[in-house]
CSV table of C-alpha atoms and ligand atoms in Angstrom, one decimal:
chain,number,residue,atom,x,y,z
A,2,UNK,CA,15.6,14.2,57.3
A,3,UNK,CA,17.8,11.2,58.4
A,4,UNK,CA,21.0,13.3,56.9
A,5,UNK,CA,20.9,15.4,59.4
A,6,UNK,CA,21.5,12.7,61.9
A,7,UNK,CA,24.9,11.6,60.5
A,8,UNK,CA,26.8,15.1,60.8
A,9,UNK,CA,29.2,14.5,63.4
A,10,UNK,CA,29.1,18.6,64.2
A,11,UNK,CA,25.7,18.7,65.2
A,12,UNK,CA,26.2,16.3,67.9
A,13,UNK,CA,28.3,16.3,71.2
A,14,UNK,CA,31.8,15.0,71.0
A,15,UNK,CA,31.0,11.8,73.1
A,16,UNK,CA,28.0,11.0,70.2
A,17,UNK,CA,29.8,12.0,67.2
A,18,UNK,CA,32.7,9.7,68.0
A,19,UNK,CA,33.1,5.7,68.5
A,20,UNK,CA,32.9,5.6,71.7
A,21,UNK,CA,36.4,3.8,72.4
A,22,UNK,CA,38.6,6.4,70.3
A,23,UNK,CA,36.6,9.2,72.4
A,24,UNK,CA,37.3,7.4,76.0
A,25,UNK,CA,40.9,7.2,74.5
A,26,UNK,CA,41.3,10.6,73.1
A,27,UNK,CA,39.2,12.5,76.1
A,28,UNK,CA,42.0,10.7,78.5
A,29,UNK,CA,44.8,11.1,76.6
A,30,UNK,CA,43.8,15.4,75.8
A,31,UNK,CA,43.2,15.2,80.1
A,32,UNK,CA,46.4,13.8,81.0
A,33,UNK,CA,48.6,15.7,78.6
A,34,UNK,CA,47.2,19.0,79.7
A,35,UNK,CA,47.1,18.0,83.2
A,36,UNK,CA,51.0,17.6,82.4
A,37,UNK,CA,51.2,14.3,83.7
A,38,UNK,CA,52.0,12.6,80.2
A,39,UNK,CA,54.2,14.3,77.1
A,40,UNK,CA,52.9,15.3,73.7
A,41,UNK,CA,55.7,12.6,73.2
A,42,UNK,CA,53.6,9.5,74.8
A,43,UNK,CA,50.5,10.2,71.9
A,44,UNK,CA,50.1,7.4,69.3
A,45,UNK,CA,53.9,6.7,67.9
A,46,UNK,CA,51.9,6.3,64.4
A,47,UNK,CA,50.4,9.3,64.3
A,48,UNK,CA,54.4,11.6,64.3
A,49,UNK,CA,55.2,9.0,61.8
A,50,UNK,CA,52.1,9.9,59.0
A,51,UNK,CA,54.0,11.5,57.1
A,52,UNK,CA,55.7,9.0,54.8
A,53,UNK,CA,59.5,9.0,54.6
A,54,UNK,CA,59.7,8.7,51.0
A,55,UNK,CA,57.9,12.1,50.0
A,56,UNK,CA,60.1,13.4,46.4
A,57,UNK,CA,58.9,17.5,47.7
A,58,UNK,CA,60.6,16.2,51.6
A,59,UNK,CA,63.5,18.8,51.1
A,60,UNK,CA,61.0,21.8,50.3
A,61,UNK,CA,60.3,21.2,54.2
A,62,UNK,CA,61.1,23.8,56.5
A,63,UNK,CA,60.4,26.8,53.9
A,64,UNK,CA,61.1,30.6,55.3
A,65,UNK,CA,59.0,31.8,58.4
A,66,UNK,CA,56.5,34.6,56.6
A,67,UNK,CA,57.1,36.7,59.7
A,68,UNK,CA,53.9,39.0,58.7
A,69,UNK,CA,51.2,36.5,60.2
A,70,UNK,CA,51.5,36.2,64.0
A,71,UNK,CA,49.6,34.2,67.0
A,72,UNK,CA,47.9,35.4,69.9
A,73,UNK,CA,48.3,31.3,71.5
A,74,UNK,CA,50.4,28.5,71.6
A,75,UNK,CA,50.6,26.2,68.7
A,76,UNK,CA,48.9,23.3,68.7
A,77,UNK,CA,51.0,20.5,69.4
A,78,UNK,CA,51.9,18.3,66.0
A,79,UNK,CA,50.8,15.1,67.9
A,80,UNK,CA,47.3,16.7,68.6
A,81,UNK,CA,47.0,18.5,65.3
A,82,UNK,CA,47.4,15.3,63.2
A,83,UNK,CA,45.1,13.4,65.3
A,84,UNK,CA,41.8,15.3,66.0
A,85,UNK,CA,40.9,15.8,62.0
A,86,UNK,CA,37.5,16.4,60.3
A,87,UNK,CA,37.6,14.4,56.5
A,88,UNK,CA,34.2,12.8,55.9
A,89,UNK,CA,35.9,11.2,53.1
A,90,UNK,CA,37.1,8.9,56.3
A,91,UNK,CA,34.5,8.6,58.2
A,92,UNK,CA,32.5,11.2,60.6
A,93,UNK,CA,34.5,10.7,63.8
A,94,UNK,CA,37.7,13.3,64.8
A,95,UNK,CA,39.7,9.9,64.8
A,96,UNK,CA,40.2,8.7,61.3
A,97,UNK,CA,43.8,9.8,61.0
A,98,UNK,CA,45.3,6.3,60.5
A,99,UNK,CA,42.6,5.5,57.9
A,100,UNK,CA,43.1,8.6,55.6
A,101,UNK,CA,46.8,7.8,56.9
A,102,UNK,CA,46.2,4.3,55.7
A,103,UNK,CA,44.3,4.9,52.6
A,104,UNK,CA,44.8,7.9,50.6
A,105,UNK,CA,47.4,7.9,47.7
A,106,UNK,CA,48.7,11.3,46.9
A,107,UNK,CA,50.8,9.9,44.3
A,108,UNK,CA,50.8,10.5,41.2
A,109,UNK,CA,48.1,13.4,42.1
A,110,UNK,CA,47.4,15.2,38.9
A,111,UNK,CA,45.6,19.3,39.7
A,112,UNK,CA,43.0,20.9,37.0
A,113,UNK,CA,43.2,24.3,36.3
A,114,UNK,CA,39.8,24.6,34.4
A,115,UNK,CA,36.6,26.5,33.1
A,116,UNK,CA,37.2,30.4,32.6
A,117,UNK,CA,40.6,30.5,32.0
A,118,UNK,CA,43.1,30.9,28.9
A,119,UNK,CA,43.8,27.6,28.4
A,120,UNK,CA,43.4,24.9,30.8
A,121,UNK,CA,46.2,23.0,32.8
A,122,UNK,CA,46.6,20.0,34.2
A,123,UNK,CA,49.7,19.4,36.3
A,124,UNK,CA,51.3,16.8,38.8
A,125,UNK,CA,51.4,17.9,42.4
A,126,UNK,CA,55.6,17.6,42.5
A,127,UNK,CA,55.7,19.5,39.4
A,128,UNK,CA,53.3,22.8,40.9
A,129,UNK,CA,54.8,22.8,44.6
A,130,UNK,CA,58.2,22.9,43.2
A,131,UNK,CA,57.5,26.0,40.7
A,132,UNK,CA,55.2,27.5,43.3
A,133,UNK,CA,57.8,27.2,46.0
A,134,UNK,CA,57.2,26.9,50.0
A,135,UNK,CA,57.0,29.6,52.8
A,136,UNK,CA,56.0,29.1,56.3
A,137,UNK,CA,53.2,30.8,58.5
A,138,UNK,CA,51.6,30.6,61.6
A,139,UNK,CA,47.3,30.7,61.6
A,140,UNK,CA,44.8,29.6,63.4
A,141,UNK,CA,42.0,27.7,62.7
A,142,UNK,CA,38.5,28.1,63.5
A,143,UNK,CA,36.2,24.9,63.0
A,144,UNK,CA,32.6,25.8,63.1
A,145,UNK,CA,32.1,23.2,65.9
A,146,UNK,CA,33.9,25.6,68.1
A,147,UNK,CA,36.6,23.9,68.4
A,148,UNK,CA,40.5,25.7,67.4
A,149,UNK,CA,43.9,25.2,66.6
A,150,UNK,CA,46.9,27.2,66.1
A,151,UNK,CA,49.4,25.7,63.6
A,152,UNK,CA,52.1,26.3,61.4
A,153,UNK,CA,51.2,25.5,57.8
A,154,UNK,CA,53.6,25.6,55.1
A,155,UNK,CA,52.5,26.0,51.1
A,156,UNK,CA,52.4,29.1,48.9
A,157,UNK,CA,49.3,31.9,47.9
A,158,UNK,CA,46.5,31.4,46.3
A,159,UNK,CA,47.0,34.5,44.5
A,160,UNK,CA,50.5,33.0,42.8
A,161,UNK,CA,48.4,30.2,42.0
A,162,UNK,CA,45.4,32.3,40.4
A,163,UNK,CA,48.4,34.0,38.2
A,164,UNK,CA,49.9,30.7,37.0
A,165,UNK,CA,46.0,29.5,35.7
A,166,UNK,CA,45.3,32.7,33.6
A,167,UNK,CA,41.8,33.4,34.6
A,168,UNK,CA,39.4,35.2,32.2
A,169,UNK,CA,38.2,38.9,33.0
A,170,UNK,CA,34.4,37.2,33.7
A,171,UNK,CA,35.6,34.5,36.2
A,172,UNK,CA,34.1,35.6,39.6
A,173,UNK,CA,34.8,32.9,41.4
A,174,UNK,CA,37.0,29.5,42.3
A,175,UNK,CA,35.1,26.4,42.7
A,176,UNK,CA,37.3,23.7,44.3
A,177,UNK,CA,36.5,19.8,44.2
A,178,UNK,CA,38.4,17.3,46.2
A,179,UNK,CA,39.1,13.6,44.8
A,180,UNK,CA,36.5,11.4,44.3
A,181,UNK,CA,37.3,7.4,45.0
A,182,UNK,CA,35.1,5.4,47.1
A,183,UNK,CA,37.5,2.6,46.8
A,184,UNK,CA,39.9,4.4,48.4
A,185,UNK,CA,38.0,6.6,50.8
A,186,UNK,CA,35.0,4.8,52.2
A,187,UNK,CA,33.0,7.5,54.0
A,188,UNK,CA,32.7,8.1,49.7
A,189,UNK,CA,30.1,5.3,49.8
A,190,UNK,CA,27.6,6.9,52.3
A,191,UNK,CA,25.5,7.9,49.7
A,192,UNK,CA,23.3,10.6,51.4
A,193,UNK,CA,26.5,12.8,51.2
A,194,UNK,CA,26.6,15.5,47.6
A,195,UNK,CA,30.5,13.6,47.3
A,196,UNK,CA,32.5,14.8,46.0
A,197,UNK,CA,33.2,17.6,48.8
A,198,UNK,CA,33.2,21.0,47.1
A,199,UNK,CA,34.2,24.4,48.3
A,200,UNK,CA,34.4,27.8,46.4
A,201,UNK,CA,35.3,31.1,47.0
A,202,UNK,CA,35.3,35.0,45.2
A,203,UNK,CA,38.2,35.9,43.2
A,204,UNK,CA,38.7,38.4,45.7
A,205,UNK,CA,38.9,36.1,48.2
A,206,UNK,CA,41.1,33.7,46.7
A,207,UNK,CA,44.1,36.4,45.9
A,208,UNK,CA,43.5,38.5,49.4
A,209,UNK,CA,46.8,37.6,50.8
A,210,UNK,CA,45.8,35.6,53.7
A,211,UNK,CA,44.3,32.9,51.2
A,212,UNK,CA,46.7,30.0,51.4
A,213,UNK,CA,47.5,26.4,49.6
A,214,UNK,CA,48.7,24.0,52.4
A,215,UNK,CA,51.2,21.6,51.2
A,216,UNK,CA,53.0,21.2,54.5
A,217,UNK,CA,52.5,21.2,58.5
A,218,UNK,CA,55.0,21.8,61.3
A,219,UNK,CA,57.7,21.9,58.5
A,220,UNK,CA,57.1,18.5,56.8
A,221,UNK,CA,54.8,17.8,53.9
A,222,UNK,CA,51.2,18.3,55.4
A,223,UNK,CA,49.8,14.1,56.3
A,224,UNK,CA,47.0,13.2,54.9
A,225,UNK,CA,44.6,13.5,57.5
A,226,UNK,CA,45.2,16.8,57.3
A,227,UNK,CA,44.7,17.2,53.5
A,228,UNK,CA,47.6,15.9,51.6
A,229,UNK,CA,49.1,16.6,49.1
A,230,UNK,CA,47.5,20.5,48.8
A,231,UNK,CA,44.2,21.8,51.0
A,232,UNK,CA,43.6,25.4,51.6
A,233,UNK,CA,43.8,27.9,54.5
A,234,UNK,CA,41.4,30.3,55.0
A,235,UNK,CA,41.6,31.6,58.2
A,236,UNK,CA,39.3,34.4,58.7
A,237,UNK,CA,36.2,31.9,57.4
A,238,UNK,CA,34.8,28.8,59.1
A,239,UNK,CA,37.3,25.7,59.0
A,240,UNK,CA,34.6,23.3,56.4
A,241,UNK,CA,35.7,26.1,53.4
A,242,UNK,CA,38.9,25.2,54.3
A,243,UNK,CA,38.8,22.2,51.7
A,244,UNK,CA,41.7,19.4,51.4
A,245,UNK,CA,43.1,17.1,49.4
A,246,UNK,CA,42.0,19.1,45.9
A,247,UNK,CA,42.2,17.8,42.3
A,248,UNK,CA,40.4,20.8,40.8
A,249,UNK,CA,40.2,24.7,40.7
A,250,UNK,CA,37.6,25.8,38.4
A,251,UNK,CA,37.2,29.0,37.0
A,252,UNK,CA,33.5,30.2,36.8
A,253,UNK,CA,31.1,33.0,36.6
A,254,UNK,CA,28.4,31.2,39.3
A,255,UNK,CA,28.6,31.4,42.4
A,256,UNK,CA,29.4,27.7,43.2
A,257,UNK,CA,27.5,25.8,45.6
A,258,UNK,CA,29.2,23.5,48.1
A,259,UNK,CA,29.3,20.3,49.9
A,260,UNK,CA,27.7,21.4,53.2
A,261,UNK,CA,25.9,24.2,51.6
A,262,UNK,CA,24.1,21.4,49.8
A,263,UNK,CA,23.5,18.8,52.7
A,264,UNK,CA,21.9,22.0,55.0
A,265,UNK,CA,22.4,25.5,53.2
A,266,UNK,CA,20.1,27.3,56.2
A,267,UNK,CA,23.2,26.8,58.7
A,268,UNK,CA,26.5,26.4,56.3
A,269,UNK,CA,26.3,29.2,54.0
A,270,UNK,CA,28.6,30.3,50.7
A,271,UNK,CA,30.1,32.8,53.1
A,272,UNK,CA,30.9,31.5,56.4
A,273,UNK,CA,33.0,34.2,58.2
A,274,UNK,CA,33.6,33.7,61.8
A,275,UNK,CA,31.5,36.1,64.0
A,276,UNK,CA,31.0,35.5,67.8
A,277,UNK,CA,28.1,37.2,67.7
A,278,UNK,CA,26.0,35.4,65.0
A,279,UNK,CA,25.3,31.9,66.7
A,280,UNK,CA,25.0,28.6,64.9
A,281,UNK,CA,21.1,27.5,64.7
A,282,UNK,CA,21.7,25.5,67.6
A,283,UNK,CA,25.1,26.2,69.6
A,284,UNK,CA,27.0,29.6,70.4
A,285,UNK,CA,30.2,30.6,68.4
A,286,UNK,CA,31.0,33.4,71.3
A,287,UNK,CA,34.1,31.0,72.7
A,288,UNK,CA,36.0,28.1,71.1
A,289,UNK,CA,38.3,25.3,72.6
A,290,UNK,CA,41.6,25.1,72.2
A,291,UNK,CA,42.4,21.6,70.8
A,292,UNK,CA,44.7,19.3,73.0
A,293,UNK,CA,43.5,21.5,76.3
A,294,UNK,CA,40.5,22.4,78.0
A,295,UNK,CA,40.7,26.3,77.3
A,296,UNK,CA,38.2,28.2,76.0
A,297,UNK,CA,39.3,31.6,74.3
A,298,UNK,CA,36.7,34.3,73.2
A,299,UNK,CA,35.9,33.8,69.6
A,300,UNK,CA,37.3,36.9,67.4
A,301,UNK,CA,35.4,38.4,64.6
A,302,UNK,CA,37.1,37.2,61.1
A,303,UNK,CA,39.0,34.9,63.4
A,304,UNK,CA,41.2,38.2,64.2
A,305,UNK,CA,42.0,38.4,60.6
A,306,UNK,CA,39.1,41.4,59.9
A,307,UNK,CA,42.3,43.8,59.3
A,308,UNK,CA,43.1,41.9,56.2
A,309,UNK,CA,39.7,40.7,55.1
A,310,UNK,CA,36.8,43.0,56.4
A,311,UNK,CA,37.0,45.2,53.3
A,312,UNK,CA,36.2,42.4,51.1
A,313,UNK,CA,32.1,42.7,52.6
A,314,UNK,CA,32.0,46.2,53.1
A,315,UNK,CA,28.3,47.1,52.2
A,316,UNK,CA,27.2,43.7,52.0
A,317,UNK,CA,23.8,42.1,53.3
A,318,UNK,CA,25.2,40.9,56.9
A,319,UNK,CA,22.8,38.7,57.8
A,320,UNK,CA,24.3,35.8,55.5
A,321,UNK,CA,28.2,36.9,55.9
A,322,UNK,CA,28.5,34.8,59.1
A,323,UNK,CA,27.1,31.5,58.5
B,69,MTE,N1,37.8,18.8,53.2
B,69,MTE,C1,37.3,17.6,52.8
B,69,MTE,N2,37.6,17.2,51.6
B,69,MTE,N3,36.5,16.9,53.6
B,69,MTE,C2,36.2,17.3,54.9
B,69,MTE,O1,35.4,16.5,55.6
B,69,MTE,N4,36.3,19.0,56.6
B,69,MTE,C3,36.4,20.5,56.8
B,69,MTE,C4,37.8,21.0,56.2
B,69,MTE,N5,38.0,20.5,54.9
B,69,MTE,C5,36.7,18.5,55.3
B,69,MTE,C6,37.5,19.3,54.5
B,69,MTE,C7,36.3,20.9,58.2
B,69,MTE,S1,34.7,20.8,58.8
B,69,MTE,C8,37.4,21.3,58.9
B,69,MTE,S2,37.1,22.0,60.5
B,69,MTE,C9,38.7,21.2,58.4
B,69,MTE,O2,38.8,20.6,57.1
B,69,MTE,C10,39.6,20.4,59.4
B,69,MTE,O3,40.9,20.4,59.1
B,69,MTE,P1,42.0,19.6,60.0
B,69,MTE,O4,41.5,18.2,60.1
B,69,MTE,O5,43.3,19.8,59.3
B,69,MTE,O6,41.9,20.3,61.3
């Protein structure tokens, strides 16, 4: 199918990505782990995507939740908020300054919907400020075998989950991010299920680890990154990870989503990281290290299987890891 051609994680870097931004990008990564240029000499633009003007600004740092620790660096910020996945921008790492650009968060109304009490709607200032802001460190495991290590800053899913009132028969969350092909233009390639959708178990979404994002390094999280709220799910492949949400929806079925739609044989409802279950057609036993040229040994559950692994005990393995 001609889909397939268009996914920019089934093809090398220097083919997924105009080739200008990758020449760019490649020489800029080279040079500032080579040492010979500072994280400070990366695109001025890019430290300054996160708008001055932001009403939730003095949320920003929230308290370090010392219980989640790194085994790496962090990623730098400048790095971070410039190598970004968000097909709603276009299928290169490089769209930053046109999700930077083009996305208006405000006003951003969220949906608390299906199997629940009574359903909510509520502005995005209104639920970070009664949900409040802590601080922790994760990494982040892209199924491209790429990684980053980075400190978000938001609040549990779990707090939210409380706050919608689920029914007893909701099993799981389906999540949906905007849909504006006005505003995003990747929203006009057509051969793409838009608008993205992710969904996970109710056990998942209140395990601890699950986590809304509304901020990154200490600042309201930009919007290539997923402004104004994304999640963090660490222990699972970075496309369930989805940003920029308008809905959570309550539901008995098991939801289906974006990429599970496009190619369900290799992006699967479950999508834990595993080192040992390859992609169809690349390893997962290593990942690189965004911004440097290191290559770390992939960890089962992303090294989070002391919080998660529970959740799939007696499961059917074969489809936990794609
Ligand atoms: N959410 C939406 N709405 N659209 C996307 O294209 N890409 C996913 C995930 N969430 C994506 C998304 C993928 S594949 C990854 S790896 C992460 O976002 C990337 O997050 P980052 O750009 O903050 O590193």
């Amino acid at each position: 199918m001609q889909i397939l051609r268009r996914r920019g994680w089934e093809l090398p870097e220097s083919e997924a990505t105009p080739e200008a931004v990758f020449r760019d990008r490649r020489r800029l990564i080279q040079a500032a782990a080579a040492g010979s240029i500072a994280a400070a000499a990366w695109p001025v633009a890019a430290r300054a995507a996160t708008p001055e003007a932001d009403p939730t600004a003095d949320l920003y740092p929230g308290p370090r939740n010392e219980a989640y620790t790194l085994d790496r660096p962090l990623t730098p910020e400048e790095v971070a908020t410039t190598y970004n996945n968000f097909y709603e921008f276009g299928s290169s790492k490089g769209i930053w300054k046109r999700a930077r650009d083009n996305l208006r968060i405000r006003p951003w109304t969220v949906h608390l919907d299906g199997d629940v009490e009574k359903p909510i709607e509520i502005g995005f200032d209104d639920l970070v400020r009664k949900m409040g802001v802590e601080e922790r460190l994760y990494r982040h495991r892209c199924v491209e075998a790429w990684a980053m290590a980075v400190p978000w800053s938001g609040f549990p899913m779990a707090k939210l989950v409380e706050f919608a009132k689920p029914l007893a028969k909701a099993k799981y969350v389906r999540m949906e991010t905007f849909n504006d092909p006005d505003m995003a233009s990747g929203q006009k390639e057509f051969w793409y299920p838009w608008p993205y959708v992710e969904g996970v178990t109710m056990e998942e979404a209140t395990n601890e680890l699950a986590f809304i994002v509304t901020g990154l390094y200490g600042k309201p999280v930009p919007a290539q990154n997923g402004a104004p709220l994304r999640l963090a799910l660490p222990w699972k492949y970075g496309f369930k990870s989805i940003k920029s949400i308008v809905r959570f929806t309550f539901t008995e079925k098991q939801p289906k989503s974006f990429w599970e739609k496009v190619q369900g044989r290799e992006y699967g409802f479950w999508a834990n990281v595993n080192p040992e279950v390859p992609h169809r057609r690349w390893s997962q036993a290593t990942e690189r290290m965004i911004g440097t040229d290191e290559r770390r040994k992939t960890l089962l559950y992303n090294g989070y299987g002391e919080f998660v692994a529970h959740l799939y005990e007696g499961m059917d393995r074969r489809k936990l890891f794609y």
